[in-house]
């Protein structure tokens, strides 16, 4: 995973966070393409530099965030040689306690405007570990997430 500034990773309309995620040999299945369960893990790895690093207003979510929904659509195959994957993410929906992240995944050599090989979404909810209940997103979290909202 590469680490660069938000300004270097955010571009386009709507604003999208881009990151590169390396494909491991163990991510491949018997048919030599990325296994479904491993794709879900790669999406999770892509979220980390966007939402969970210490300098992000959403860093509190790394100690209390649950996955409420996951959808993955495969439009094409991705293989080990397509690494590092280019994953773009943005906020599709923002509510009081949860938000939905949309993803487009392309091979390393694919043009940014080419059709993605994978389209996905995850609904994430803020969660208080101590009380075992959902919590409202803080003003800082909402403000940061709203910057990435696809209006």
XYZ file of N, CA and C in Angstrom:
453
model
N 0.840 -1.159 0.000
C 0.000 0.000 0.000
C 0.891 1.230 0.000
N 0.606 2.195 -0.872
C 1.378 3.412 -0.935
C 0.749 4.462 -0.050
N 1.570 5.342 0.507
C 1.048 6.407 1.346
C 1.431 7.738 0.722
N 0.451 8.502 0.325
C 0.667 9.844 -0.199
C -0.374 10.752 0.425
N -0.252 12.039 0.164
C -1.185 12.983 0.766
C -2.571 12.846 0.152
N -3.565 13.351 0.869
C -4.935 13.318 0.356
C -5.040 14.085 -0.952
N -4.325 15.190 -1.049
C -4.384 15.989 -2.266
C -3.889 15.213 -3.475
N -2.893 14.358 -3.276
C -2.365 13.552 -4.374
C -3.311 12.419 -4.745
N -4.129 11.978 -3.796
C -4.975 10.824 -4.040
C -6.398 11.198 -4.425
N -6.791 12.434 -4.190
C -8.161 12.851 -4.472
C -8.181 13.650 -5.760
N -8.955 13.181 -6.705
C -9.114 13.945 -7.916
C -10.392 13.531 -8.615
N -10.791 14.357 -9.565
C -11.982 14.029 -10.334
C -13.249 14.599 -9.724
N -14.298 14.481 -10.480
C -15.614 14.884 -10.020
C -16.514 13.691 -10.171
N -17.067 13.145 -9.155
C -16.914 13.586 -7.776
C -15.532 13.254 -7.225
N -15.225 13.849 -6.084
C -13.938 13.630 -5.439
C -13.835 12.174 -4.991
N -12.744 11.528 -5.350
C -12.533 10.121 -5.016
C -11.154 9.932 -4.417
N -11.084 9.021 -3.464
C -9.803 8.669 -2.866
C -9.250 7.485 -3.647
N -8.020 7.614 -4.117
C -7.370 6.543 -4.875
C -6.208 5.985 -4.070
N -6.087 4.681 -4.098
C -4.942 4.035 -3.474
C -4.569 2.800 -4.285
N -3.369 2.354 -4.105
C -2.876 1.136 -4.762
C -2.758 0.041 -3.706
N -3.229 -1.150 -4.038
C -3.153 -2.281 -3.116
C -2.491 -3.448 -3.856
N -1.444 -3.974 -3.250
C -0.713 -5.098 -3.835
C -1.513 -6.394 -3.710
N -1.498 -7.182 -4.765
C -2.124 -8.495 -4.750
C -1.060 -9.508 -4.327
N -1.385 -10.324 -3.343
C -0.476 -11.369 -2.879
C -0.753 -12.653 -3.673
N 0.251 -13.490 -3.752
C 0.072 -14.766 -4.450
C -1.061 -15.562 -3.799
N -1.184 -15.469 -2.498
C -2.218 -16.207 -1.772
C -3.631 -15.664 -2.022
N -3.746 -14.520 -2.687
C -5.062 -13.961 -3.024
C -5.693 -14.664 -4.226
N -4.907 -15.489 -4.922
C -5.382 -16.154 -6.130
C -6.102 -17.456 -5.784
N -7.053 -17.832 -6.620
C -7.730 -19.116 -6.429
C -7.258 -20.118 -7.482
N -7.883 -21.255 -7.551
C -7.470 -22.318 -8.476
C -7.578 -21.900 -9.940
N -8.410 -20.897 -10.225
C -8.596 -20.418 -11.601
C -7.670 -19.255 -11.931
N -6.757 -18.953 -11.013
C -5.737 -17.920 -11.177
C -6.295 -16.497 -11.238
N -7.476 -16.276 -10.661
C -7.933 -14.902 -10.482
C -8.177 -14.667 -8.992
N -8.352 -13.410 -8.619
C -8.482 -13.082 -7.202
C -9.752 -13.710 -6.638
N -9.577 -14.436 -5.558
C -10.665 -15.096 -4.860
C -11.611 -14.052 -4.256
N -12.915 -14.371 -4.205
C -13.914 -13.430 -3.696
C -13.595 -12.967 -2.267
N -13.324 -13.891 -1.370
C -13.030 -13.520 0.021
C -11.804 -12.619 0.097
N -10.827 -12.889 -0.750
C -9.619 -12.060 -0.773
C -9.901 -10.672 -1.342
N -10.823 -10.580 -2.296
C -11.188 -9.270 -2.827
C -11.784 -8.405 -1.724
N -12.609 -9.011 -0.884
C -13.199 -8.279 0.235
C -12.091 -7.767 1.165
N -11.080 -8.577 1.395
C -9.947 -8.158 2.220
C -9.177 -7.023 1.555
N -8.982 -7.090 0.248
C -8.287 -6.016 -0.470
C -9.057 -4.701 -0.379
N -10.390 -4.768 -0.431
C -11.210 -3.560 -0.260
C -11.015 -2.982 1.140
N -10.967 -3.861 2.123
C -10.731 -3.423 3.501
C -9.370 -2.745 3.613
N -8.354 -3.326 3.010
C -7.019 -2.737 3.044
C -6.996 -1.367 2.367
N -7.804 -1.184 1.353
C -7.864 0.101 0.656
C -8.473 1.189 1.545
N -9.408 0.822 2.408
C -10.063 1.807 3.287
C -9.122 2.361 4.348
N -8.132 1.601 4.760
C -7.276 1.994 5.882
C -6.606 3.349 5.668
N -5.893 3.598 4.560
C -5.233 4.902 4.425
C -6.216 6.063 4.263
N -7.428 5.780 3.855
C -8.425 6.829 3.656
C -9.121 7.209 4.956
N -9.458 6.223 5.764
C -10.314 6.476 6.920
C -9.667 6.273 8.284
N -8.657 5.425 8.391
C -8.225 4.983 9.713
C -6.824 5.408 10.136
N -6.144 6.216 9.343
C -4.823 6.683 9.767
C -4.969 7.758 10.838
N -3.921 7.931 11.640
C -3.988 8.831 12.792
C -4.293 10.286 12.432
N -3.948 10.717 11.226
C -4.196 12.118 10.875
C -5.570 12.358 10.242
N -6.406 11.353 10.199
C -7.743 11.481 9.616
C -8.771 11.797 10.712
N -9.747 12.663 10.413
C -10.801 12.933 11.385
C -11.643 11.700 11.712
N -11.544 10.676 10.896
C -12.298 9.436 11.103
C -11.485 8.369 11.827
N -10.336 8.729 12.391
C -9.475 7.743 13.046
C -10.199 7.024 14.177
N -11.156 7.672 14.837
C -11.908 7.034 15.918
C -12.705 5.828 15.466
N -13.005 5.767 14.183
C -13.757 4.631 13.662
C -12.944 3.337 13.679
N -11.616 3.453 13.698
C -10.822 2.214 13.701
C -10.987 1.433 14.996
N -11.447 2.090 16.061
C -11.691 1.357 17.302
C -13.179 1.102 17.529
N -13.997 1.458 16.566
C -15.424 1.212 16.703
C -16.169 1.457 15.411
N -16.155 0.442 14.562
C -16.843 0.527 13.274
C -17.232 -0.892 12.868
N -18.475 -1.064 12.476
C -18.914 -2.394 12.065
C -19.412 -2.360 10.626
N -19.235 -3.460 9.962
C -19.710 -3.628 8.594
C -21.169 -4.082 8.651
N -22.065 -3.289 8.056
C -23.493 -3.612 8.088
C -23.964 -4.250 6.785
N -23.291 -3.952 5.683
C -23.705 -4.494 4.393
C -22.504 -4.513 3.457
N -22.465 -5.496 2.573
C -21.378 -5.637 1.609
C -21.956 -6.124 0.294
N -21.587 -5.457 -0.783
C -22.012 -5.869 -2.125
C -20.797 -5.820 -3.043
N -20.611 -6.883 -3.812
C -19.488 -6.956 -4.739
C -20.003 -7.471 -6.079
N -19.712 -6.732 -7.138
C -20.072 -7.153 -8.497
C -18.793 -7.278 -9.307
N -18.662 -8.407 -9.982
C -17.485 -8.666 -10.809
C -17.840 -8.419 -12.260
N -17.147 -7.469 -12.856
C -17.362 -7.122 -14.266
C -16.261 -7.697 -15.144
N -15.181 -8.146 -14.520
C -14.048 -8.715 -15.234
C -13.125 -9.407 -14.246
N -12.195 -10.165 -14.754
C -11.253 -10.890 -13.903
C -10.070 -10.005 -13.557
N -9.548 -10.221 -12.367
C -8.294 -9.603 -11.954
C -7.355 -10.718 -11.527
N -6.109 -10.597 -11.942
C -5.112 -11.635 -11.668
C -3.912 -11.031 -10.942
N -3.015 -11.895 -10.528
C -1.828 -11.442 -9.805
C -1.047 -10.415 -10.619
N -0.941 -10.606 -11.913
C -0.161 -9.680 -12.752
C -0.822 -8.312 -12.910
N -2.060 -8.156 -12.443
C -2.750 -6.860 -12.494
C -2.396 -5.973 -11.302
N -1.504 -6.441 -10.454
C -1.093 -5.727 -9.245
C -0.112 -4.603 -9.569
N -0.130 -3.538 -8.784
C -1.057 -3.247 -7.698
C -2.398 -2.757 -8.250
N -3.455 -3.177 -7.598
C -4.788 -2.756 -8.016
C -4.976 -1.278 -7.718
N -5.665 -0.588 -8.615
C -6.027 0.813 -8.402
C -7.453 0.809 -7.867
N -7.622 1.245 -6.636
C -8.938 1.240 -6.011
C -9.343 2.676 -5.707
N -10.482 3.080 -6.264
C -11.019 4.401 -5.958
C -12.253 4.231 -5.086
N -12.412 5.172 -4.147
C -13.499 5.095 -3.171
C -14.094 6.473 -2.954
N -15.366 6.486 -2.630
C -16.057 7.713 -2.277
C -17.250 7.351 -1.399
N -17.872 8.362 -0.799
C -19.037 8.133 0.044
C -20.281 8.247 -0.835
N -21.036 7.185 -0.843
C -22.258 7.127 -1.642
C -23.468 7.629 -0.853
N -23.448 7.382 0.464
C -24.555 7.812 1.325
C -23.996 8.076 2.719
N -24.479 9.149 3.349
C -24.021 9.533 4.675
C -25.238 9.794 5.550
N -25.309 9.061 6.667
C -26.434 9.223 7.593
C -25.886 9.464 9.000
N -26.757 9.519 9.980
C -26.366 9.877 11.353
C -25.378 8.894 11.975
N -25.581 7.594 11.776
C -24.711 6.596 12.409
C -23.928 5.761 11.412
N -24.231 5.896 10.114
C -23.549 5.047 9.137
C -23.299 5.788 7.830
N -22.486 5.160 7.011
C -22.183 5.691 5.686
C -21.870 4.528 4.766
N -22.083 4.749 3.486
C -21.828 3.722 2.490
C -20.672 4.156 1.604
N -19.675 3.298 1.505
C -18.506 3.539 0.665
C -18.703 2.797 -0.643
N -18.499 3.482 -1.749
C -18.531 2.863 -3.076
C -17.087 2.683 -3.548
N -16.862 1.617 -4.319
C -15.519 1.266 -4.801
C -15.554 0.968 -6.291
N -14.474 1.307 -6.956
C -14.186 0.823 -8.300
C -12.769 0.278 -8.270
N -12.594 -0.928 -8.789
C -11.284 -1.583 -8.769
C -10.848 -1.836 -10.205
N -9.627 -1.395 -10.510
C -9.056 -1.581 -11.846
C -7.663 -2.192 -11.726
N -7.252 -2.851 -12.785
C -5.892 -3.372 -12.871
C -4.912 -2.206 -12.919
N -3.674 -2.457 -12.529
C -2.648 -1.418 -12.486
C -2.492 -0.709 -13.823
N -2.557 -1.442 -14.914
C -2.319 -0.857 -16.237
C -3.577 -0.260 -16.881
N -4.711 -0.359 -16.231
C -5.969 0.123 -16.813
C -6.037 1.656 -16.779
N -6.637 2.217 -17.799
C -6.854 3.660 -17.839
C -7.871 4.050 -16.771
N -7.706 5.219 -16.158
C -8.634 5.641 -15.104
C -10.095 5.709 -15.549
N -10.329 5.942 -16.836
C -11.703 6.042 -17.325
C -12.210 4.733 -17.943
N -11.417 3.660 -17.818
C -11.844 2.365 -18.337
C -12.882 1.754 -17.398
N -13.698 0.830 -17.899
C -14.672 0.177 -17.012
C -13.958 -0.575 -15.887
N -14.447 -0.464 -14.659
C -13.814 -1.181 -13.555
C -14.056 -2.682 -13.649
N -13.120 -3.461 -13.136
C -13.271 -4.921 -13.091
C -14.174 -5.330 -11.930
N -14.180 -4.514 -10.876
C -15.002 -4.790 -9.702
C -15.677 -3.494 -9.267
N -16.955 -3.602 -8.959
C -17.727 -2.510 -8.360
C -18.241 -3.050 -7.032
N -18.072 -2.272 -5.976
C -18.484 -2.762 -4.659
C -19.003 -1.625 -3.800
N -19.654 -1.994 -2.712
C -20.056 -1.019 -1.701
C -20.060 -1.691 -0.333
N -19.729 -0.899 0.676
C -19.803 -1.375 2.053
C -20.515 -0.312 2.877
N -21.470 -0.744 3.666
C -22.129 0.145 4.613
C -21.422 -0.045 5.944
N -20.870 1.038 6.472
C -20.124 1.001 7.729
C -20.869 1.828 8.764
N -20.961 1.327 9.981
C -21.655 2.025 11.050
C -20.707 2.291 12.208
N -20.800 3.502 12.765
C -20.009 3.847 13.946
C -20.544 3.041 15.120
N -19.619 2.496 15.922
C -20.010 1.570 16.976
C -19.217 1.865 18.242
N -19.910 1.887 19.372
C -19.268 2.081 20.667
C -18.998 0.698 21.266
N -17.740 0.333 21.347
C -17.354 -0.986 21.834
C -17.774 -1.183 23.292
N -17.633 -0.142 24.123
C -17.951 -0.272 25.550
C -19.429 -0.557 25.796
N -20.308 0.136 25.076
C -21.750 -0.050 25.293
C -22.349 -1.092 24.361
N -21.561 -1.499 23.346
C -22.037 -2.461 22.337
C -23.273 -1.942 21.609
N -23.221 -0.647 21.285
C -24.327 -0.002 20.572
C -23.773 0.880 19.461
N -24.619 1.109 18.464
C -24.263 2.089 17.445
C -24.154 3.456 18.097
N -23.311 4.295 17.531
C -23.193 5.667 18.010
C -23.329 6.616 16.828
N -23.648 7.850 17.108
C -23.726 8.857 16.053
C -22.312 9.221 15.598
N -22.171 9.499 14.314
C -20.899 10.014 13.813
C -20.660 11.390 14.428
N -19.419 11.680 14.773
C -19.096 12.999 15.321
C -19.184 14.041 14.211
N -19.224 15.296 14.592
C -19.249 16.384 13.608
C -18.016 16.322 12.720
N -16.852 16.047 13.314
C -15.607 15.967 12.543
C -15.640 14.810 11.551
N -16.155 13.674 11.989
C -16.266 12.515 11.098
C -17.215 12.820 9.939
N -18.370 13.399 10.259
C -19.354 13.723 9.214
C -18.792 14.746 8.227
N -18.114 15.761 8.744
C -17.542 16.790 7.868
C -16.526 16.189 6.905
N -15.666 15.322 7.422
C -14.665 14.682 6.567
C -15.333 13.780 5.527
N -16.256 12.952 5.964
C -16.942 12.048 5.047
C -17.742 12.812 3.999
N -18.315 13.938 4.374
C -19.124 14.706 3.421
C -18.272 15.291 2.294
N -16.966 15.463 2.544
C -16.067 15.926 1.478
C -16.017 14.934 0.324
N -16.276 13.670 0.620
C -16.163 12.583 -0.358
C -17.525 12.132 -0.860
N -18.563 12.862 -0.477
C -19.922 12.480 -0.833
C -20.185 12.694 -2.310
N -20.772 11.691 -2.934
C -21.135 11.760 -4.352
C -22.552 12.336 -4.425
N -22.629 13.640 -4.596
C -23.944 14.298 -4.636
C -24.705 14.015 -5.902
